[in-house]
XYZ file of N, CA and C in Angstrom:
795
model
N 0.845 -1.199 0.000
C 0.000 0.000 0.000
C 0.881 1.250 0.000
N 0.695 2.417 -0.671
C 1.460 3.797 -0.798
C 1.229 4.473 0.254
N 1.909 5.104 0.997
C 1.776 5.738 1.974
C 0.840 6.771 2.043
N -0.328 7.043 2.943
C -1.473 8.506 2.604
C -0.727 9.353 3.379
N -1.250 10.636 3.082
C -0.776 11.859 3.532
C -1.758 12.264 4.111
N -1.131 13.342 5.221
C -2.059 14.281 6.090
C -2.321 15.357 5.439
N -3.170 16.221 5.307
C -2.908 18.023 4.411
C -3.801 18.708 5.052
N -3.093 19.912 5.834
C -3.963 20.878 6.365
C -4.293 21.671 5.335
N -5.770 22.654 5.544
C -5.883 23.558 4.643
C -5.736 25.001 5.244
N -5.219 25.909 4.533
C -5.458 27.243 4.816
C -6.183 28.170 3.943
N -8.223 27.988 4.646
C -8.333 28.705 3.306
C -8.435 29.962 3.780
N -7.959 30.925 2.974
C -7.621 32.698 3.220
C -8.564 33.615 2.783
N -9.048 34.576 3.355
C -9.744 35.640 2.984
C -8.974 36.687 3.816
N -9.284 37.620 3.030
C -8.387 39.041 3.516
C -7.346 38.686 4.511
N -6.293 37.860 3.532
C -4.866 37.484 4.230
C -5.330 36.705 5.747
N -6.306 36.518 5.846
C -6.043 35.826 7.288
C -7.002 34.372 7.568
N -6.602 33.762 7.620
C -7.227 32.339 7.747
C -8.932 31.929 8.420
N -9.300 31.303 7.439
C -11.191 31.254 8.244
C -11.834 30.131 7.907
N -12.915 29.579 8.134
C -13.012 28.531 8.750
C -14.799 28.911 8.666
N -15.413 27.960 7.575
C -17.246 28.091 7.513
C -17.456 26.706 8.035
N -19.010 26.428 7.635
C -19.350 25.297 7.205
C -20.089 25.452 5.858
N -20.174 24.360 5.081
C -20.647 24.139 3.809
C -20.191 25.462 3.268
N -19.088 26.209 3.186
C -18.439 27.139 2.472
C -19.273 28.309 2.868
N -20.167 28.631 4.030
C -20.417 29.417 4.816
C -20.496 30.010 5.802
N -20.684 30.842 6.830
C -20.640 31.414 8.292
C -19.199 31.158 8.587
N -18.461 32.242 8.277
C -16.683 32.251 8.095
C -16.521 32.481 9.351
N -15.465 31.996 9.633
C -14.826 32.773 11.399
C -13.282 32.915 11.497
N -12.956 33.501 11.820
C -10.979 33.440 11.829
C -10.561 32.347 12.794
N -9.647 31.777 11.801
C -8.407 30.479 12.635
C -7.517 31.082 12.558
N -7.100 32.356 12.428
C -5.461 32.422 12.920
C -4.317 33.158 11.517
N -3.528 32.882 11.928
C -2.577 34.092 11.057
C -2.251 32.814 9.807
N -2.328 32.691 8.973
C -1.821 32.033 7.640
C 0.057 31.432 8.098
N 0.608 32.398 8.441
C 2.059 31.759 8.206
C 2.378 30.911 9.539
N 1.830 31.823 10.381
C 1.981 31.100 12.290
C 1.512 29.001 12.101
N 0.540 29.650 11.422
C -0.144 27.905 11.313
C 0.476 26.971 10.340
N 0.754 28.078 9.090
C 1.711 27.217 8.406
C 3.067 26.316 9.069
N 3.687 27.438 9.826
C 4.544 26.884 10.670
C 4.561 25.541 11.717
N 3.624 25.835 11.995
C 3.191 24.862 13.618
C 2.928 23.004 12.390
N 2.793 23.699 11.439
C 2.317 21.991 10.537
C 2.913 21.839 10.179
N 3.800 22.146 9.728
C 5.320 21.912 8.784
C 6.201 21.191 10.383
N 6.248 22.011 11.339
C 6.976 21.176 12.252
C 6.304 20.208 13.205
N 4.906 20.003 12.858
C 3.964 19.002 13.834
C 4.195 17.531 12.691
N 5.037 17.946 11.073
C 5.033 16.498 10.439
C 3.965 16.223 9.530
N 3.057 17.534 8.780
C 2.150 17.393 7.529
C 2.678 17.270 6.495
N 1.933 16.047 6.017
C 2.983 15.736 4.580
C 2.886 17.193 3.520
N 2.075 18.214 3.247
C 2.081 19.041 2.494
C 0.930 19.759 3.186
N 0.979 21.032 2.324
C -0.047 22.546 2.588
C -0.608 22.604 1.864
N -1.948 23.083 2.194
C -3.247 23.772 0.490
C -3.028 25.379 1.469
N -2.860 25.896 0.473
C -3.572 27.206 0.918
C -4.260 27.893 -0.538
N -5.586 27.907 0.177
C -6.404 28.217 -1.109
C -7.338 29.858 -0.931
N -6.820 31.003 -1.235
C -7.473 32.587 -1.070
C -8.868 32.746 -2.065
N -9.610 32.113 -0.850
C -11.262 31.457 -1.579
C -11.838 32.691 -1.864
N -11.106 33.765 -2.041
C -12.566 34.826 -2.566
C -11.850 35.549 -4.134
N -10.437 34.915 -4.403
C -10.126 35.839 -5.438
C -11.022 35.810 -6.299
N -11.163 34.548 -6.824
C -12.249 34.859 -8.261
C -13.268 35.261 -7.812
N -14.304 35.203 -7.013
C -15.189 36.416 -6.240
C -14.910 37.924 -6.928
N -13.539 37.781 -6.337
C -12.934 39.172 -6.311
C -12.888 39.638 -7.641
N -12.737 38.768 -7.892
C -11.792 39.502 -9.504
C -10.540 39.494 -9.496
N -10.018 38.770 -8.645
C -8.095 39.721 -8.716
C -7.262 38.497 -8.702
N -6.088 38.397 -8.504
C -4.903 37.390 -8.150
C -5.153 36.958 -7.096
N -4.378 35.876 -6.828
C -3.667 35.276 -5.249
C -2.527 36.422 -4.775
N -2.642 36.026 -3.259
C -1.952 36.998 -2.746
C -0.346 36.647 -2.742
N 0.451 37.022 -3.321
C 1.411 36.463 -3.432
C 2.123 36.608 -2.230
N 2.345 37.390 -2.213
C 3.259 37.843 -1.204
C 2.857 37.030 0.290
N 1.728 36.891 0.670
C 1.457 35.822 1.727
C 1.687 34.573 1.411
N 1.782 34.143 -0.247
C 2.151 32.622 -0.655
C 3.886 32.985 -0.025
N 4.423 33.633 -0.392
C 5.897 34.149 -0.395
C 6.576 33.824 0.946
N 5.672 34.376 1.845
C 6.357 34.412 3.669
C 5.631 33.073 4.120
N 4.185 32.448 3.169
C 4.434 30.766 4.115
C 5.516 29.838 3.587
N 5.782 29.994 2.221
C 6.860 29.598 1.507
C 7.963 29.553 2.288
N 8.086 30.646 2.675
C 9.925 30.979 3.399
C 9.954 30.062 4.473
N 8.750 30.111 5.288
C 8.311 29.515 6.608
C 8.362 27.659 6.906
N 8.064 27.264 5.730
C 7.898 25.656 5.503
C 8.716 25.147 4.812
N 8.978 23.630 5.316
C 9.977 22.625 4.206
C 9.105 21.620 4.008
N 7.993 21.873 3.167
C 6.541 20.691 2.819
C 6.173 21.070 1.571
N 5.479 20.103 0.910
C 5.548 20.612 -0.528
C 3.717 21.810 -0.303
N 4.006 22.782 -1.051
C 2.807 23.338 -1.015
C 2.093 23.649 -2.054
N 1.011 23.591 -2.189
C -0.162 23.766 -3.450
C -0.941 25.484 -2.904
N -1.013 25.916 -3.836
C -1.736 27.263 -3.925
C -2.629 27.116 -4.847
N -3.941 28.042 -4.127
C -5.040 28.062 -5.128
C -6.193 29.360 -5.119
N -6.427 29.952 -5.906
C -7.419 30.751 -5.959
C -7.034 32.153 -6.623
N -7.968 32.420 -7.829
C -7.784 33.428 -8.886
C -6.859 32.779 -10.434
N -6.655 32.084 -10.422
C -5.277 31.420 -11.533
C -5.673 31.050 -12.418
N -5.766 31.727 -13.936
C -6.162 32.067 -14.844
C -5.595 31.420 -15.729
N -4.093 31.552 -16.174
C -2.917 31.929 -17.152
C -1.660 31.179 -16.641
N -0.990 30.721 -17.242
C 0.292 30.465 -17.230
C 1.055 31.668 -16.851
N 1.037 32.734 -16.566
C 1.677 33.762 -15.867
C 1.314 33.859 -14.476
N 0.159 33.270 -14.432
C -0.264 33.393 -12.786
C 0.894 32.325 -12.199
N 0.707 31.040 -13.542
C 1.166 30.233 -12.546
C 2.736 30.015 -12.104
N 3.511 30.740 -13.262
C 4.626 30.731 -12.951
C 4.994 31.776 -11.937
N 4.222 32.585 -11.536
C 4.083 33.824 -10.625
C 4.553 33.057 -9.508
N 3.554 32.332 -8.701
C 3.316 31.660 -7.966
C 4.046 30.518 -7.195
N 4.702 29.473 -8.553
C 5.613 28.712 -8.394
C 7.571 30.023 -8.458
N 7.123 31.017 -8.634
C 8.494 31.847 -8.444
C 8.461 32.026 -6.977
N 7.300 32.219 -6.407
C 6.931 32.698 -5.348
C 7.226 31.863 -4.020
N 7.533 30.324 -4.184
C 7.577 29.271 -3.395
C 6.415 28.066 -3.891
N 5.547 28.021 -4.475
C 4.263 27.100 -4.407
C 5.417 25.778 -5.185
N 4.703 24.439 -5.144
C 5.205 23.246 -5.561
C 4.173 23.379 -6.409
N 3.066 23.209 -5.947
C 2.118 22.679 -6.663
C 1.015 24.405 -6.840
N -0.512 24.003 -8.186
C -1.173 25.176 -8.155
C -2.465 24.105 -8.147
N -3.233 24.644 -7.664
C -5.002 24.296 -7.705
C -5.759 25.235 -8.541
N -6.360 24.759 -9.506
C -7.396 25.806 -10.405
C -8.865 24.651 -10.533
N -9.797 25.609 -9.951
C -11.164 25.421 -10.059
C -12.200 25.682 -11.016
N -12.533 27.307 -10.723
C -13.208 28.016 -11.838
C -12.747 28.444 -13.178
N -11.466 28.381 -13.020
C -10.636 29.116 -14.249
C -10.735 27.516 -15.529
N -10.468 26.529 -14.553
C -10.619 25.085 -15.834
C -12.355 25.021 -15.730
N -12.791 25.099 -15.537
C -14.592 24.979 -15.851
C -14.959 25.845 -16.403
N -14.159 26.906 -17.032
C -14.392 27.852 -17.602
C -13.521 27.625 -19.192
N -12.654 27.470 -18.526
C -11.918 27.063 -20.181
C -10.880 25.586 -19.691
N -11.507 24.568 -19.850
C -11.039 23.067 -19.872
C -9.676 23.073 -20.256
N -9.311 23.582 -21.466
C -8.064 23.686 -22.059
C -6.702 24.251 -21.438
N -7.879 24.511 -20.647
C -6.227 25.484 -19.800
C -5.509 24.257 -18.776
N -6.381 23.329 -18.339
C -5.527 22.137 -17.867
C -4.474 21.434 -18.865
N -4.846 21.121 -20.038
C -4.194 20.743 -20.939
C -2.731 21.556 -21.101
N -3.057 23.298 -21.281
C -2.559 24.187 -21.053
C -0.902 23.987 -20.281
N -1.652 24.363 -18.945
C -0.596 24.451 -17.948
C 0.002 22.774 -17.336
N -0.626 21.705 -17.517
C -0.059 20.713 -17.525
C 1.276 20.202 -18.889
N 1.237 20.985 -20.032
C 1.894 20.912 -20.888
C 3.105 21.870 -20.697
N 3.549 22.762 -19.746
C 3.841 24.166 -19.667
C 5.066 23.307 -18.437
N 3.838 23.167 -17.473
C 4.799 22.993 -15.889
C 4.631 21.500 -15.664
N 3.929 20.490 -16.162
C 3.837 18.992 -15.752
C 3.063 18.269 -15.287
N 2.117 17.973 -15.245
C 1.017 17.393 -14.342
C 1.389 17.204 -12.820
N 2.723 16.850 -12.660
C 3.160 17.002 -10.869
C 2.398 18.016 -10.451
N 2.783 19.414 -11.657
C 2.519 20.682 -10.401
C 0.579 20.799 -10.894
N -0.204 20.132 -11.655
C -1.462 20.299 -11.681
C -2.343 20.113 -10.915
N -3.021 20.219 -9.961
C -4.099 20.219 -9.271
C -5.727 20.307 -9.378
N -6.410 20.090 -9.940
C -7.914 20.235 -10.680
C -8.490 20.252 -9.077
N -9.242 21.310 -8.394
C -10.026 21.140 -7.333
C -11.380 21.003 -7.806
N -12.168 20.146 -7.377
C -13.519 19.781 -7.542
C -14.380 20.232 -6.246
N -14.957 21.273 -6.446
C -16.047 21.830 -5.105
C -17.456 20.614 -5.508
N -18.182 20.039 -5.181
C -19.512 19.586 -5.842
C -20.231 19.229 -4.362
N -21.585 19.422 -5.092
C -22.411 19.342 -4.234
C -23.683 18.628 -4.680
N -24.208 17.724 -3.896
C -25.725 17.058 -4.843
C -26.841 17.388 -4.270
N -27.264 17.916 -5.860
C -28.374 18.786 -5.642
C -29.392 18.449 -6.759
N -30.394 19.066 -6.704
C -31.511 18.411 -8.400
C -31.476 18.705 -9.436
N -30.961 17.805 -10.361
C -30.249 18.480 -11.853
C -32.037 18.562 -12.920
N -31.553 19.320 -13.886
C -32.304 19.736 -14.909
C -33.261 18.521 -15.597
N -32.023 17.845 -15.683
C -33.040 16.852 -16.681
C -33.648 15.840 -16.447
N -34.735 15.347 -16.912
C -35.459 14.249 -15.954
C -36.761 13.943 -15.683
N -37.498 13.219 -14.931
C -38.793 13.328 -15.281
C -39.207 14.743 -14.398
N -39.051 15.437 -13.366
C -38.626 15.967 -12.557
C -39.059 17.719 -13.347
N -38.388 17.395 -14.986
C -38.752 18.628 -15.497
C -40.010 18.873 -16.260
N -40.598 18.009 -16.463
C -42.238 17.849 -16.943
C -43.325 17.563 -15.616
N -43.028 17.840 -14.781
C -43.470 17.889 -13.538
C -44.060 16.432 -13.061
N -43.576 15.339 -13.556
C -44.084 13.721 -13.358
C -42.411 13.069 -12.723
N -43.205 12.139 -11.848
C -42.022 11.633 -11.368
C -41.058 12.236 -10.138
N -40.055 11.473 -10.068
C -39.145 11.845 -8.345
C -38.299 12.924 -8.996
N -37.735 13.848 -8.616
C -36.578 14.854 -8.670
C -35.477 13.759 -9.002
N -34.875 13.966 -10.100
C -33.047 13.704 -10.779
C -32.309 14.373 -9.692
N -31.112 13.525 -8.571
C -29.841 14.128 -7.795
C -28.922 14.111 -8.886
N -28.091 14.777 -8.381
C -26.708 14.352 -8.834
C -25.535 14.709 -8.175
N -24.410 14.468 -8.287
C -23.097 15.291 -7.980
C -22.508 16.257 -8.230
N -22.695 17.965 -8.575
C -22.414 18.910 -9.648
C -21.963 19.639 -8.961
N -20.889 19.485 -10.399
C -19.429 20.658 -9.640
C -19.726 22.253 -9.747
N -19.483 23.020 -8.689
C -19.356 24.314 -8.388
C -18.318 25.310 -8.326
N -18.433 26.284 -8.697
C -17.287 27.466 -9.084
C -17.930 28.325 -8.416
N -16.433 29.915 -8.150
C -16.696 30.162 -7.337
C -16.766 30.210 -6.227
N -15.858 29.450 -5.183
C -15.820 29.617 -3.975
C -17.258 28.357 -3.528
N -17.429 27.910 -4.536
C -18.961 27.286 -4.499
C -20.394 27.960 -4.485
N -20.219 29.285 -5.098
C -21.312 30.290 -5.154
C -22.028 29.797 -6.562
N -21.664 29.148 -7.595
C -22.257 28.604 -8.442
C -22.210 27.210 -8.977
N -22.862 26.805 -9.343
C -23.342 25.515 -9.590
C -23.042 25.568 -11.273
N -22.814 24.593 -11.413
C -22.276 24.328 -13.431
C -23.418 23.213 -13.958
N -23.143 23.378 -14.898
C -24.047 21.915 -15.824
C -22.770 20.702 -15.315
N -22.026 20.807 -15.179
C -21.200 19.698 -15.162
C -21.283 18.638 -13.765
N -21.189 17.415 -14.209
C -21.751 16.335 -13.133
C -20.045 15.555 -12.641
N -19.524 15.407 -11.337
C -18.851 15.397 -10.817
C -17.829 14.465 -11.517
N -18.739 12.988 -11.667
C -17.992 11.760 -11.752
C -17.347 12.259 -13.406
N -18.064 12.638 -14.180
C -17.487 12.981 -15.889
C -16.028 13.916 -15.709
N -16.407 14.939 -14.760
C -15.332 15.798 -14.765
C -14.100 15.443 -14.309
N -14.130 14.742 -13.127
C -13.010 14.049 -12.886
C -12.256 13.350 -13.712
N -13.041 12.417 -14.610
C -12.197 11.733 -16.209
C -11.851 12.807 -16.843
N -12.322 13.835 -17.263
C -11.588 15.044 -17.657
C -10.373 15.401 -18.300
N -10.390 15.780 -16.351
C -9.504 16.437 -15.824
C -8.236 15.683 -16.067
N -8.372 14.667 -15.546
C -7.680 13.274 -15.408
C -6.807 13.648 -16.882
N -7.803 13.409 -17.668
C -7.141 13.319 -19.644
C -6.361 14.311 -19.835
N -7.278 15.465 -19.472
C -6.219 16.457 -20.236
C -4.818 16.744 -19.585
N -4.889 16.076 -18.137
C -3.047 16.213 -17.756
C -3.394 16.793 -16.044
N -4.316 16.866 -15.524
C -3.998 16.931 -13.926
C -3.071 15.898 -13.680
N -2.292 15.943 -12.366
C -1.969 15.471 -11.647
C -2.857 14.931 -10.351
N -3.686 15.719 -9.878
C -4.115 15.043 -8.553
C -6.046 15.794 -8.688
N -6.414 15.563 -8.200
C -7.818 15.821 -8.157
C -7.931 16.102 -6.321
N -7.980 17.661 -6.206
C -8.658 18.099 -4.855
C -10.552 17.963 -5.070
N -10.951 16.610 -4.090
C -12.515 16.811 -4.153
C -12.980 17.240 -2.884
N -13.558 18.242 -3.153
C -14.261 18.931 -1.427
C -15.954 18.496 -1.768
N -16.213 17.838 -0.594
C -17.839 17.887 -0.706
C -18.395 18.929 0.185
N -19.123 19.771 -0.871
C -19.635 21.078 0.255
C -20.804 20.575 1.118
N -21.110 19.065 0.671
C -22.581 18.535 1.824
C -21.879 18.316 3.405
N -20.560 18.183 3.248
C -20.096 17.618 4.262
C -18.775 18.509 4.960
N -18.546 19.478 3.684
C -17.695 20.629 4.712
C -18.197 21.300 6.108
N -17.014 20.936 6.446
C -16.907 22.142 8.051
C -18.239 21.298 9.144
N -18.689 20.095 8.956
C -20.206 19.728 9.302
C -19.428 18.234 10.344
N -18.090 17.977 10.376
C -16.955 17.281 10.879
C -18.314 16.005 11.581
N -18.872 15.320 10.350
C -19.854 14.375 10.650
C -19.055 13.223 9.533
N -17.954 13.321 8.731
C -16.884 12.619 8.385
C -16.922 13.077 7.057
N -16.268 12.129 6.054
C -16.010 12.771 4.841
C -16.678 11.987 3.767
N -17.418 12.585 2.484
C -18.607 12.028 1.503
C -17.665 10.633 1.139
N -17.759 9.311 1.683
C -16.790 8.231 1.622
C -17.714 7.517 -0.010
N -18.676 7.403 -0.108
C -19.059 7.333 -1.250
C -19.121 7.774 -2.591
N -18.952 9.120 -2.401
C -18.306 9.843 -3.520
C -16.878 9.745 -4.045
N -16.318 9.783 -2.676
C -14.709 9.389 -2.678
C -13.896 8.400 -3.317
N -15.286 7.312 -3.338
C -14.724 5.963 -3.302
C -14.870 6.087 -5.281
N -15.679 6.404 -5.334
C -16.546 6.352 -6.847
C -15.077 7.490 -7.822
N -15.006 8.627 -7.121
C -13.970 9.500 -7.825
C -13.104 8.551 -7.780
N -12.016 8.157 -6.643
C -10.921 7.215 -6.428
C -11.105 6.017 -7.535
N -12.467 5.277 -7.430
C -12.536 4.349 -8.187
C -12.307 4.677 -9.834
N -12.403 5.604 -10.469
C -12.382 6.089 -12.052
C -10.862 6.805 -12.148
N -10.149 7.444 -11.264
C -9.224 8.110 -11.419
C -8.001 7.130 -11.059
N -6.988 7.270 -12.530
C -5.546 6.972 -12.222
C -4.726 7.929 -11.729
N -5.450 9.016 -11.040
C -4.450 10.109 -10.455
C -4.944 10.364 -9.393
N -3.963 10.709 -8.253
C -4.027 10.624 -7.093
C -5.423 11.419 -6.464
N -5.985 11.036 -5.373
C -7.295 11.930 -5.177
C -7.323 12.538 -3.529
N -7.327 13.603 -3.677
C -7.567 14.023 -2.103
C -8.417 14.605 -1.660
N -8.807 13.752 -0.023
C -10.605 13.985 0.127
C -10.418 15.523 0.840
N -11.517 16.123 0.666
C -11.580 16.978 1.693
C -13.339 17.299 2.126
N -13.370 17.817 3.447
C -15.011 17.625 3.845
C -15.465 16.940 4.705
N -15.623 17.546 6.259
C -16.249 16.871 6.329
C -15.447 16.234 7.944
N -14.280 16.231 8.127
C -13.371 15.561 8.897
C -13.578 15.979 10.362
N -13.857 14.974 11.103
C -14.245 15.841 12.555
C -13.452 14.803 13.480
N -13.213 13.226 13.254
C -12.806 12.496 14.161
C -11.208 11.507 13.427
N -10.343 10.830 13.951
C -9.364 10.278 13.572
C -10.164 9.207 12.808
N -11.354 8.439 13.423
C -11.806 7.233 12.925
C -12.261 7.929 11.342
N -12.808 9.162 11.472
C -13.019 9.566 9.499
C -11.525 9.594 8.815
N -10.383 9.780 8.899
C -9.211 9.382 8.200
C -8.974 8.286 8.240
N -9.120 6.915 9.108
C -9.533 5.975 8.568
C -10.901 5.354 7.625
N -11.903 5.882 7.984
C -12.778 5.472 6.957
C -12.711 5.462 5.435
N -11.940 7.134 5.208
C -11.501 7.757 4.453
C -10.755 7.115 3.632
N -9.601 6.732 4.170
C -8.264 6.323 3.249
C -8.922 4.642 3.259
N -9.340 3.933 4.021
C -10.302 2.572 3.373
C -11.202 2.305 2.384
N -12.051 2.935 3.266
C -13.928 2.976 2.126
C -14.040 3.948 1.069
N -13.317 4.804 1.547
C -12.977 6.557 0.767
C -12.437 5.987 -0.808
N -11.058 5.205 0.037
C -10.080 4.689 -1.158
C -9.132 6.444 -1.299
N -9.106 6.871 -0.458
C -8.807 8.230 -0.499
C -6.795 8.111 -0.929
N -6.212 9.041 -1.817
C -4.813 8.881 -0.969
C -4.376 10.053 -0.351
N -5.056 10.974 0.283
C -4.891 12.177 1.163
C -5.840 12.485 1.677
N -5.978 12.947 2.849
C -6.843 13.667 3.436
C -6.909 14.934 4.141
N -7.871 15.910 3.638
C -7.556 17.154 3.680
C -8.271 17.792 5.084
N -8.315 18.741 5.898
C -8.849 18.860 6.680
C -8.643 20.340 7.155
N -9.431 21.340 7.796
C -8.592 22.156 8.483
C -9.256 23.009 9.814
N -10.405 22.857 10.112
C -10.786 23.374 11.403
C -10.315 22.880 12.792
N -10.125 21.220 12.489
C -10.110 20.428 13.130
C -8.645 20.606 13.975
N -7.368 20.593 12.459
C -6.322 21.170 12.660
C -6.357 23.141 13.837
N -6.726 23.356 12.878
C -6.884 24.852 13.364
C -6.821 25.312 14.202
N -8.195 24.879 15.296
C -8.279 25.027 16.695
C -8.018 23.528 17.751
N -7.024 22.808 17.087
C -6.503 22.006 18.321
C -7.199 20.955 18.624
N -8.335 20.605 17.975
C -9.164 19.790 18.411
C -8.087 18.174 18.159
N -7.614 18.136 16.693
C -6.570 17.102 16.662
C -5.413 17.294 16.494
N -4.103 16.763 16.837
C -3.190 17.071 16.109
C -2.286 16.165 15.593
N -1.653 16.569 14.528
C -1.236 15.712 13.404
C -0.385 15.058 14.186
N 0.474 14.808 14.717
C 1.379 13.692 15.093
C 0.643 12.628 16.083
N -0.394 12.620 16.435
C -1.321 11.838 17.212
C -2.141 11.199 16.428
N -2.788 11.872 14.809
C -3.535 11.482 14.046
C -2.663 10.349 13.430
N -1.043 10.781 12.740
C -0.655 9.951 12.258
C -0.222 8.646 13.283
N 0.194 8.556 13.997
C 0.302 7.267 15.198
C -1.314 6.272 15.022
N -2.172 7.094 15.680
C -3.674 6.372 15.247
C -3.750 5.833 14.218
N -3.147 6.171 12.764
C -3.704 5.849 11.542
C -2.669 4.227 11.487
N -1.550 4.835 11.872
C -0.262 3.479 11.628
C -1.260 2.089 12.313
N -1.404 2.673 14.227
C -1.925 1.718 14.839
C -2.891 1.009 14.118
N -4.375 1.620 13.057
C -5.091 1.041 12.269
C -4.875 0.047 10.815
N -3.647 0.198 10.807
C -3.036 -0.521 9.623
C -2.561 0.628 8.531
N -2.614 1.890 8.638
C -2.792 2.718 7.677
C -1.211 3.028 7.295
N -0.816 2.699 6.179
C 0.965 3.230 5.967
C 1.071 4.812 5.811
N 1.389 5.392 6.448
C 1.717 6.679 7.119
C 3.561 7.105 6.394
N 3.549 8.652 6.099
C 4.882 8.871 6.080
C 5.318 9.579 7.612
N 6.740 8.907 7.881
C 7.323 9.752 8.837
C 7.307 11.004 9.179
């Protein structure tokens, strides 16, 4: 078995770290680099830090805060939010990032995975998948006969919008045109630390030859085992939990070993 990884998240709004549920009712966790720090030396295999309102915004990632957690950590780190262009992304990776996460910018133009996986490598690609299941369009559902059509549909935006696109397709995708790893957040189960969508997980994991990391959802050690089992997960993402102390990573990883789980040092 390949070893799973731990991954805190830092997601950022106005430079300072916060913390919803289902990508709502924000609250501050703390200074971005302080926390970066404390995980890099508590033994996290890598960092997300994702500045969830740029495309909101309209604007870039903040570099310069990618810059000073950069200086701060020896873990590989992924950045995400606003990243358009192959100028963003070499911005970024000048800046310290290993890796980049793009959401809205590939659901907007697909090609740009192809793009920047052709440019910098699929290592440094990241495809984040926000989705949420909710009642799609088509179906008996739209002639007013019959049960409501669910589905899995991916969201842009910070998760402020909903796409035509249905989770499990996009992931093959992504996959084709040259990601490297697939970030899937389930917004049914963010910040709600009632465990992580292990069925969805399992179904993405199950179609994808590229690595998949869960996020959503994480409230107890026994959900990083469920996770990396039933999930089929090979990372697990988490960050309130981290945040305010409730777990901490060198205790999580011991638990996971004790469960059979191959853990990196």
């Amino acid at each position: 078995m390949l070893t799973k990884r731990i991954i805190p998240c830092l997601d950022i709004k106005d430079g300072r770290t916060v913390k919803g549920t289902n990508f709502v009712n924000l609250r501050d966790a703390g200074d971005p680099v302080a926390l970066a720090a404390v995980y890099a030396e508590q033994g996290a295999d890598e960092l997300v830090f994702l500045d969830i309102t740029a495309t909101v915004d309209g604007r870039k990632t903040l570099i310069d805060l990618v810059r000073n957690v950069a200086h701060t950590i020896n873990i590989p780190f992924t950045v995400g939010g606003g990243i358009s262009s192959v100028a963003d992304v070499s911005a970024l990776l000048n800046a310290g990032a290993d890796k980049i996460s793009i959401n809205s910018s590939a659901v907007r133009n697909p090609a740009l995975v192809d793009e920047l996986a052709l440019e910098f490598g699929s290592q440094c690609i990241v495809v984040a998948i926000d989705t949420r299941w909710i009642e799609v369009a088509e179906g008996p559902a739209t002639g007013g006969f019959g049960s409501p059509s669910y589905d899995h549909v991916v969201h842009t935006h910070g998760g402020r919008k909903p796409t035509e696109l249905r989770t499990l397709a996009w992931a093959r995708e992504v996959e084709e045109r040259g990601a490297g790893e697939i970030l899937l957040t389930s917004m049914d189960t963010d910040g709600t630390k009632a465990g992580f969508a292990l069925e969805l997980t399992a179904q993405i994991s199950g179609v994808a030859n590229i690595p998949v990391i869960a996020s959503g959802g994480a409230g107890t050690m026994d959900h990083f085992v469920d996770v990396f089992t039933s999930g089929k997960a090979d990372a697990g993402l988490a960050a309130s939990i981290f945040h305010f102390k409730e777990i901490e990573i060198p205790a999580l990883k011991t638990y996971l070993r004790a469960n059979g789980i191959e853990m990196r040092l």
